PDB file of C-alpha atoms in Angstrom:
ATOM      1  CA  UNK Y   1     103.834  71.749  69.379  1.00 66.00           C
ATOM      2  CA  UNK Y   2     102.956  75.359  68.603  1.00 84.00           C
ATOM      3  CA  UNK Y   3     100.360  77.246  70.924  1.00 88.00           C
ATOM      4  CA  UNK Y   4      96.599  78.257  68.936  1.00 90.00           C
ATOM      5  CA  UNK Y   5      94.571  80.975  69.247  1.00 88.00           C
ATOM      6  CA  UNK Y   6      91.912  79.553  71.650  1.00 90.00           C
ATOM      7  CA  UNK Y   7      90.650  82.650  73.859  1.00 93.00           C
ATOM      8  CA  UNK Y   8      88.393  82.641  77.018  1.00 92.00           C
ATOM      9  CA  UNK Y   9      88.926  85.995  78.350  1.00 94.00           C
ATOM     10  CA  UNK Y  10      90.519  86.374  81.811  1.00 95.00           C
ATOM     11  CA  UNK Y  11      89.881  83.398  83.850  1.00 92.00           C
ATOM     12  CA  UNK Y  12      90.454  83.539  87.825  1.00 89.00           C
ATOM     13  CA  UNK Y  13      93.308  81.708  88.795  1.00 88.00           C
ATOM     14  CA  UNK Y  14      93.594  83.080  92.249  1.00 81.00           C
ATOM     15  CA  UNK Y  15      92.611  86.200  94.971  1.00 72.00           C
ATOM     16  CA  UNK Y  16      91.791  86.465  98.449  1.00 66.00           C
ATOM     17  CA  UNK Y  17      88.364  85.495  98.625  1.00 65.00           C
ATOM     18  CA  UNK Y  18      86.404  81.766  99.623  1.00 64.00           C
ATOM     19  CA  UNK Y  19      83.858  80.009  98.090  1.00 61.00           C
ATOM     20  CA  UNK Y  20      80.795  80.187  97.242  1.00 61.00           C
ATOM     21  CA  UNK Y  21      81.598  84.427  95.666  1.00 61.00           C
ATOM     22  CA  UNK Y  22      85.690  84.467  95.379  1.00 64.00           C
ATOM     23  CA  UNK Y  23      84.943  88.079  95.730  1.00 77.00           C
ATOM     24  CA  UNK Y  24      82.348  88.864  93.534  1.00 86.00           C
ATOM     25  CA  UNK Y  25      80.918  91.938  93.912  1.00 90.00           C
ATOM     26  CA  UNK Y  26      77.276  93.163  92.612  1.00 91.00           C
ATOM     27  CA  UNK Y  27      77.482  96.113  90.265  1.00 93.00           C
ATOM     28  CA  UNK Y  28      74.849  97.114  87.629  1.00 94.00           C
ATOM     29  CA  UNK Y  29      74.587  96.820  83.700  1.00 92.00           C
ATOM     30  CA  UNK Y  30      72.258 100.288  82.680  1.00 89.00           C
ATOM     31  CA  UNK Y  31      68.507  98.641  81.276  1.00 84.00           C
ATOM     32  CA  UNK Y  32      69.820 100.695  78.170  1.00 86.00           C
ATOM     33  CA  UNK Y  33      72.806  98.632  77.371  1.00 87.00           C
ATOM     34  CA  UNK Y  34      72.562  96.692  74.343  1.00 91.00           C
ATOM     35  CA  UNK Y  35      75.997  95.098  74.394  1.00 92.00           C
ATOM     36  CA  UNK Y  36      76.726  91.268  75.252  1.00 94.00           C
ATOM     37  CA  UNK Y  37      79.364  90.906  78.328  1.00 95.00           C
ATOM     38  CA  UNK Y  38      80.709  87.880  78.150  1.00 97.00           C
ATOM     39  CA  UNK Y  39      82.603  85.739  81.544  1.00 96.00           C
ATOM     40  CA  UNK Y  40      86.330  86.832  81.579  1.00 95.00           C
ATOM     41  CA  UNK Y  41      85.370  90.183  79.792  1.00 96.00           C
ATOM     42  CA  UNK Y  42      86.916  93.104  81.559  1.00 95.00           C
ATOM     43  CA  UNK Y  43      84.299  95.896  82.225  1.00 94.00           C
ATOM     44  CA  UNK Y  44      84.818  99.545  82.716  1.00 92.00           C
ATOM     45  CA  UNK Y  45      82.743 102.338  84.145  1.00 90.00           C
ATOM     46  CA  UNK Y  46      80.783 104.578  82.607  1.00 88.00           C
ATOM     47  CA  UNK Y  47      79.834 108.027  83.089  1.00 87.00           C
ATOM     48  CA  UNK Y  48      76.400 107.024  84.752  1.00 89.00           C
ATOM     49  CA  UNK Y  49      77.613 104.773  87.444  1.00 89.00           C
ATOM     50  CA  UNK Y  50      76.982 101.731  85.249  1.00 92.00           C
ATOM     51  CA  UNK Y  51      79.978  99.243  83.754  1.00 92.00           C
ATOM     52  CA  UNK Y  52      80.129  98.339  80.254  1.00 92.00           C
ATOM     53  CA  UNK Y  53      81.653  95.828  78.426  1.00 93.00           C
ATOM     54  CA  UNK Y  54      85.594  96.985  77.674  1.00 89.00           C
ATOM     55  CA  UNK Y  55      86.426  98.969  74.362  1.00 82.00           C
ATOM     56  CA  UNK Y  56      87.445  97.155  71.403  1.00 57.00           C
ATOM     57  CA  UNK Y  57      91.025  97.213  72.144  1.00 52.00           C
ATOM     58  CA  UNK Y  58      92.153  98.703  74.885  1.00 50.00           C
ATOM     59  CA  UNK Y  59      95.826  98.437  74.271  1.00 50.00           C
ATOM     60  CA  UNK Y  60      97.025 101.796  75.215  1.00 52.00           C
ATOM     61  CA  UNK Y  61      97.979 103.058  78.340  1.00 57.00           C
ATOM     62  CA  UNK Y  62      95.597 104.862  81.113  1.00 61.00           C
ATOM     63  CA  UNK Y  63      92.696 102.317  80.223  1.00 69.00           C
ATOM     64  CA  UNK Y  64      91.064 102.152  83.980  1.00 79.00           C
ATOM     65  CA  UNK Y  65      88.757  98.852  84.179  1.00 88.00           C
ATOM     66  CA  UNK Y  66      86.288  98.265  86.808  1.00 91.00           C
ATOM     67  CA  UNK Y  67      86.929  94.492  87.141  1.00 92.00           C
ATOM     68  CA  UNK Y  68      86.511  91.444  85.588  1.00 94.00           C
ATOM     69  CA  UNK Y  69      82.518  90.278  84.527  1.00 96.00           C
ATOM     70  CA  UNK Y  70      81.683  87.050  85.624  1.00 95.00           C
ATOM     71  CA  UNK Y  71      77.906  86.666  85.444  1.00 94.00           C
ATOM     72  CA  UNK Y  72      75.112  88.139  86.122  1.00 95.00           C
ATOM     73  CA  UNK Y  73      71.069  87.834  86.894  1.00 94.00           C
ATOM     74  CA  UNK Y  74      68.145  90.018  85.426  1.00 93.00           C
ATOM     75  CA  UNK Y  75      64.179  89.838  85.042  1.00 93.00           C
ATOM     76  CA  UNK Y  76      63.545  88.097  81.651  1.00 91.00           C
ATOM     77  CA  UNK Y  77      60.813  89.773  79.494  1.00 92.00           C
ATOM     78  CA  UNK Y  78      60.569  86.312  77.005  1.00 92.00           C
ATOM     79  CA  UNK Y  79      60.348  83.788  80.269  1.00 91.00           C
ATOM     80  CA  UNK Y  80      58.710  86.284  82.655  1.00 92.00           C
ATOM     81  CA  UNK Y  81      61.402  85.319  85.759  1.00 93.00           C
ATOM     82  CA  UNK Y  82      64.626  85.859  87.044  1.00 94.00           C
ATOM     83  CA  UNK Y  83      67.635  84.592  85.135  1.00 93.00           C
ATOM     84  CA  UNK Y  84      70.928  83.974  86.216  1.00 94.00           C
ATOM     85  CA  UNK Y  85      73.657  83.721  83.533  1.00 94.00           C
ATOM     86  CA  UNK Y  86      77.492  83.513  82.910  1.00 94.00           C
ATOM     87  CA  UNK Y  87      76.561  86.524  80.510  1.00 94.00           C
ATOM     88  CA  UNK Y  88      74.643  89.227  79.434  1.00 94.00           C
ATOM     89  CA  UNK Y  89      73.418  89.078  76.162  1.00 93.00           C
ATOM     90  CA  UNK Y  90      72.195  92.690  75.604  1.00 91.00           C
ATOM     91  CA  UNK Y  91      68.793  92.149  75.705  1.00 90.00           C
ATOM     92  CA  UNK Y  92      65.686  90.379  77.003  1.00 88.00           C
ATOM     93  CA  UNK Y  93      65.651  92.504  80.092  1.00 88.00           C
ATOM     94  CA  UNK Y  94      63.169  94.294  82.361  1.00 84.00           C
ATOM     95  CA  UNK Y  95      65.217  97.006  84.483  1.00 86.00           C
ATOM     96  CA  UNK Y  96      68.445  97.333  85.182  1.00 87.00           C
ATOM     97  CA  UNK Y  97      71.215  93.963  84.912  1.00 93.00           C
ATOM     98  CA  UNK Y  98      72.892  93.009  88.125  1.00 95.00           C
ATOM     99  CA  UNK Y  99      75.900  91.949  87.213  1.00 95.00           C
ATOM    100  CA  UNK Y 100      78.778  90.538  89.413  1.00 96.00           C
ATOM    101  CA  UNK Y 101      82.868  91.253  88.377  1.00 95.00           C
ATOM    102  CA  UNK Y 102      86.225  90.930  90.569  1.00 93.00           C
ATOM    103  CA  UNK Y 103      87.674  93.723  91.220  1.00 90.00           C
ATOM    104  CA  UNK Y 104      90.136  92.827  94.291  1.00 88.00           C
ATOM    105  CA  UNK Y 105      93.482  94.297  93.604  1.00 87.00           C
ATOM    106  CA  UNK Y 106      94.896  91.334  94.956  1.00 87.00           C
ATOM    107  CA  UNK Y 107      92.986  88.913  91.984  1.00 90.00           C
ATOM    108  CA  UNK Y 108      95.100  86.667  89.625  1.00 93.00           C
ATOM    109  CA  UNK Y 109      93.645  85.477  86.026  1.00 95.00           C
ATOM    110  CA  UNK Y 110      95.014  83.360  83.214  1.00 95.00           C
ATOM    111  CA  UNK Y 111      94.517  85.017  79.798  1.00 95.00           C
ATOM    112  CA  UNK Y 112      96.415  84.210  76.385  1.00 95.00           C
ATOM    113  CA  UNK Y 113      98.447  86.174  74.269  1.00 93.00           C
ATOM    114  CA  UNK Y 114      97.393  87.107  70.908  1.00 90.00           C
ATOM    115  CA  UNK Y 115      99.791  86.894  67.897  1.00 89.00           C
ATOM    116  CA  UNK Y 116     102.886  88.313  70.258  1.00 84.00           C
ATOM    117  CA  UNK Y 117     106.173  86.635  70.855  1.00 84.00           C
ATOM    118  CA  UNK Y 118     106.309  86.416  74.663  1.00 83.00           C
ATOM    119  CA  UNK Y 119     109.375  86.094  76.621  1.00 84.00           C
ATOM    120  CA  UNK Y 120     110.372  85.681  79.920  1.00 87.00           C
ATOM    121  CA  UNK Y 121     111.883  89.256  80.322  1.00 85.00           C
ATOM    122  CA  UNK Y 122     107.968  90.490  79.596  1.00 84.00           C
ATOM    123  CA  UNK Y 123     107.146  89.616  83.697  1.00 89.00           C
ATOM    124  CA  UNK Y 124     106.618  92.585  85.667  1.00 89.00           C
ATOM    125  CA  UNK Y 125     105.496  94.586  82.322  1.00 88.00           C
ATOM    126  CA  UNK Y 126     102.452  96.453  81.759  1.00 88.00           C
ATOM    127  CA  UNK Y 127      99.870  94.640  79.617  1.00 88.00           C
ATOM    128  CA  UNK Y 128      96.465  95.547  77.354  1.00 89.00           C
ATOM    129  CA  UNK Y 129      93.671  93.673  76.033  1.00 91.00           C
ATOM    130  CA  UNK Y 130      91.391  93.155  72.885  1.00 92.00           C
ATOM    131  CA  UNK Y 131      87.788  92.536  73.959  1.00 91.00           C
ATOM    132  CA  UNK Y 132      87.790  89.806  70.975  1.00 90.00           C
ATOM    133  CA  UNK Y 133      84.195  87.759  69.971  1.00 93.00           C
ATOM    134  CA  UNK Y 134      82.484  86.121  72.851  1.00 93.00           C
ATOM    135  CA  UNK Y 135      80.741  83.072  72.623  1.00 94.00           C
ATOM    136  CA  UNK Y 136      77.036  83.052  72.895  1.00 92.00           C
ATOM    137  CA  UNK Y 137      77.028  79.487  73.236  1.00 94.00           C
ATOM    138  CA  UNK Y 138      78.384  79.043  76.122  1.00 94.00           C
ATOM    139  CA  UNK Y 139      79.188  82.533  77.515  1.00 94.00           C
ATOM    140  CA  UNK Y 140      82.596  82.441  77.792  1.00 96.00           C
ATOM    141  CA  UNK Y 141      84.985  85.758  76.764  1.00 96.00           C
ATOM    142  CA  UNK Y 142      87.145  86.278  73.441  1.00 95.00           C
ATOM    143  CA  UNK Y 143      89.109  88.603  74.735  1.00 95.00           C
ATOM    144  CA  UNK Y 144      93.174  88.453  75.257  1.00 94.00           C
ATOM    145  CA  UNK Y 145      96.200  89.951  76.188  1.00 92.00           C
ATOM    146  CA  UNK Y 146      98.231  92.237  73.672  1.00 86.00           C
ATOM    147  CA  UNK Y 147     100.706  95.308  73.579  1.00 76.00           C
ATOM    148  CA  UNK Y 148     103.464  94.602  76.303  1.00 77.00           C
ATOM    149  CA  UNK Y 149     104.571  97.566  77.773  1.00 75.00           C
ATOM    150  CA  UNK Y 150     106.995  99.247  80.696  1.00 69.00           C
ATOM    151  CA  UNK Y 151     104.069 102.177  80.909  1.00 68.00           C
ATOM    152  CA  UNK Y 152     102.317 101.494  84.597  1.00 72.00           C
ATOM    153  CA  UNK Y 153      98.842 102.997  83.263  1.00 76.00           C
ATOM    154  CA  UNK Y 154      97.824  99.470  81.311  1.00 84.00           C
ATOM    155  CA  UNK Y 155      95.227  97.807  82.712  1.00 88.00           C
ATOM    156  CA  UNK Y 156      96.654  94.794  83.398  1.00 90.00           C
ATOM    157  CA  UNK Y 157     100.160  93.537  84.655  1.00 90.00           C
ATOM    158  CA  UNK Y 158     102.064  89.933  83.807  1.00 92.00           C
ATOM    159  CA  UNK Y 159     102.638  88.051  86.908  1.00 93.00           C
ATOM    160  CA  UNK Y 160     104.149  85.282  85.061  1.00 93.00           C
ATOM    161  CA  UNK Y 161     103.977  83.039  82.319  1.00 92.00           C
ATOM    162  CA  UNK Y 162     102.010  79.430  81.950  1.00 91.00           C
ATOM    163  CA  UNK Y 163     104.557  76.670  81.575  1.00 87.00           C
ATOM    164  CA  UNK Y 164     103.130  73.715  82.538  1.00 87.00           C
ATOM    165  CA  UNK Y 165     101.804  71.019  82.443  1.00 87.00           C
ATOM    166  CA  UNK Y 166     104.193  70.312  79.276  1.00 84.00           C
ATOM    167  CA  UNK Y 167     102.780  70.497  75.874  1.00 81.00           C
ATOM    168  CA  UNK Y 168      99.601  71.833  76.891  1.00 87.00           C
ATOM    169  CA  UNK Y 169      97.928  74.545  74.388  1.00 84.00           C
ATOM    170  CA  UNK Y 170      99.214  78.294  76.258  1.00 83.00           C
ATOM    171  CA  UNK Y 171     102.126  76.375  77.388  1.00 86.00           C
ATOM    172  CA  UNK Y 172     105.023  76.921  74.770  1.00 87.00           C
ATOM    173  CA  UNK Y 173     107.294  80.045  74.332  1.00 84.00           C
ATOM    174  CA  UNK Y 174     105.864  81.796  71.628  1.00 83.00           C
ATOM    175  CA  UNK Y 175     102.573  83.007  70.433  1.00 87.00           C
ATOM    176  CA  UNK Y 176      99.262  82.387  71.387  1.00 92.00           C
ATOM    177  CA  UNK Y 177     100.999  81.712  75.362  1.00 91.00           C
ATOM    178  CA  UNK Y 178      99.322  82.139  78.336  1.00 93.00           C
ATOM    179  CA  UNK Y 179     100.060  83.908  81.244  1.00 93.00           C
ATOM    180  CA  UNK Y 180      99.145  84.571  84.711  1.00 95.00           C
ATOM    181  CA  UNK Y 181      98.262  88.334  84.728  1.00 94.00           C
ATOM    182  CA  UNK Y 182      97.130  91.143  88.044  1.00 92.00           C
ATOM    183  CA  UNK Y 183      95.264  94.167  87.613  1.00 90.00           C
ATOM    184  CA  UNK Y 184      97.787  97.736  87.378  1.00 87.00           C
ATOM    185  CA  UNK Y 185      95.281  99.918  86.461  1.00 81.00           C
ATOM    186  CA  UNK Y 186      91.322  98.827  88.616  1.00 81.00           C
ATOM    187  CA  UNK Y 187      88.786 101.421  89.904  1.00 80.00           C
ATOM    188  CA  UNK Y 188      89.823  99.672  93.325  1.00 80.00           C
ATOM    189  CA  UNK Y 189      93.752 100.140  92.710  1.00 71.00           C
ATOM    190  CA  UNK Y 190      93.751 103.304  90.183  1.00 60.00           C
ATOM    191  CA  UNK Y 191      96.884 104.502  89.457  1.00 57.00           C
ATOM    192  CA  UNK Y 192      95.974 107.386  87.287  1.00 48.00           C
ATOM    193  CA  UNK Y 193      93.570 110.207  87.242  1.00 45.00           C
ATOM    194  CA  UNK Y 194      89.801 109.927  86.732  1.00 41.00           C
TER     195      UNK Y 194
END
């Protein structure tokens, strides 16, 4: 059974942090930002001191993310009170967005492939993304992994790659596979320049 393009973004599948925040850490979304961040979206920082919602494709090399976005709470202007979401959806806010991402070094995520024969020998390689087309209906992240690389600037780094259960959508060599990626390249673990 072939693998299909179902994306959710990057999905924690480990780190070194406990229930109830797995390391979450507060960070704010400017009151200007008019871009939806979806959960699993990498962010990035701006020039302001905010995070934003990672560029289109960030498949090249010294792409520095802030973390991964994983929800967030604002003051509504429509229901006058405090919402808490799995996303931001770019609007409908009174002040800045408090918004929570993982950023440990030591995270793990599970994020698909795009339309890229994956092998084995890609473990230990550099990795980008494509922000994708989040889903408003139920928050979740489109984006995915793409552009393997030896260059240690990528943002992210494969770990290893899904194989089982058996049969399972992510699970099969090919396209469309999932793997268990790290951050290379996180304002906590930068390895290149600012």
């Amino acid at each position: 059974m072939a693998n299909t393009a179902a994306y959710n973004g990057f999905q924690q599948y480990s780190g070194n942090g406990s229930a109830p925040t797995y390391e979450q850490v507060a960070v704010l979304i400017s009151s200007s930002s008019t871009t939806a961040v979806y959960n699993g979206d990498p962010v990035e920082p701006d020039a302001n001191g905010f995070i934003v919602r990672g560029t289109t494709s960030s498949s090249s090399g010294n792409t520095q993310i802030a973390g991964v976005f994983v929800g967030c709470k604002y003051l509504s202007v429509s229901q006058k009170r405090t919402v808490w979401s799995n996303y931001w959806p770019g609007s409908d806010n009174s002040g800045n967005v408090e918004a929570y991402i993982i950023n440990d070094p030591n995270a793990r995520f599970i994020a698909q492939f795009g339309n890229v024969s994956v092998a084995q020998t890609y473990v230990n390689s550099g990795v980008g993304f494509n922000i994708g087309t989040g889903n408003a209906n139920n928050g979740l992240s489109g984006a995915f992994l793409e552009t393997l690389a030896t260059d240690t600037s990528m943002p992210f780094r494969v770990v290893s790659l899904v194989t089982t259960p058996p049969g399972v959508n992510g699970t099969e060599a090919g396209a469309y596979q999932k793997a268990i990626v790290a951050f290379n390249n996180v304002s906590t673990k930068t390895l290149v320049s600012i």
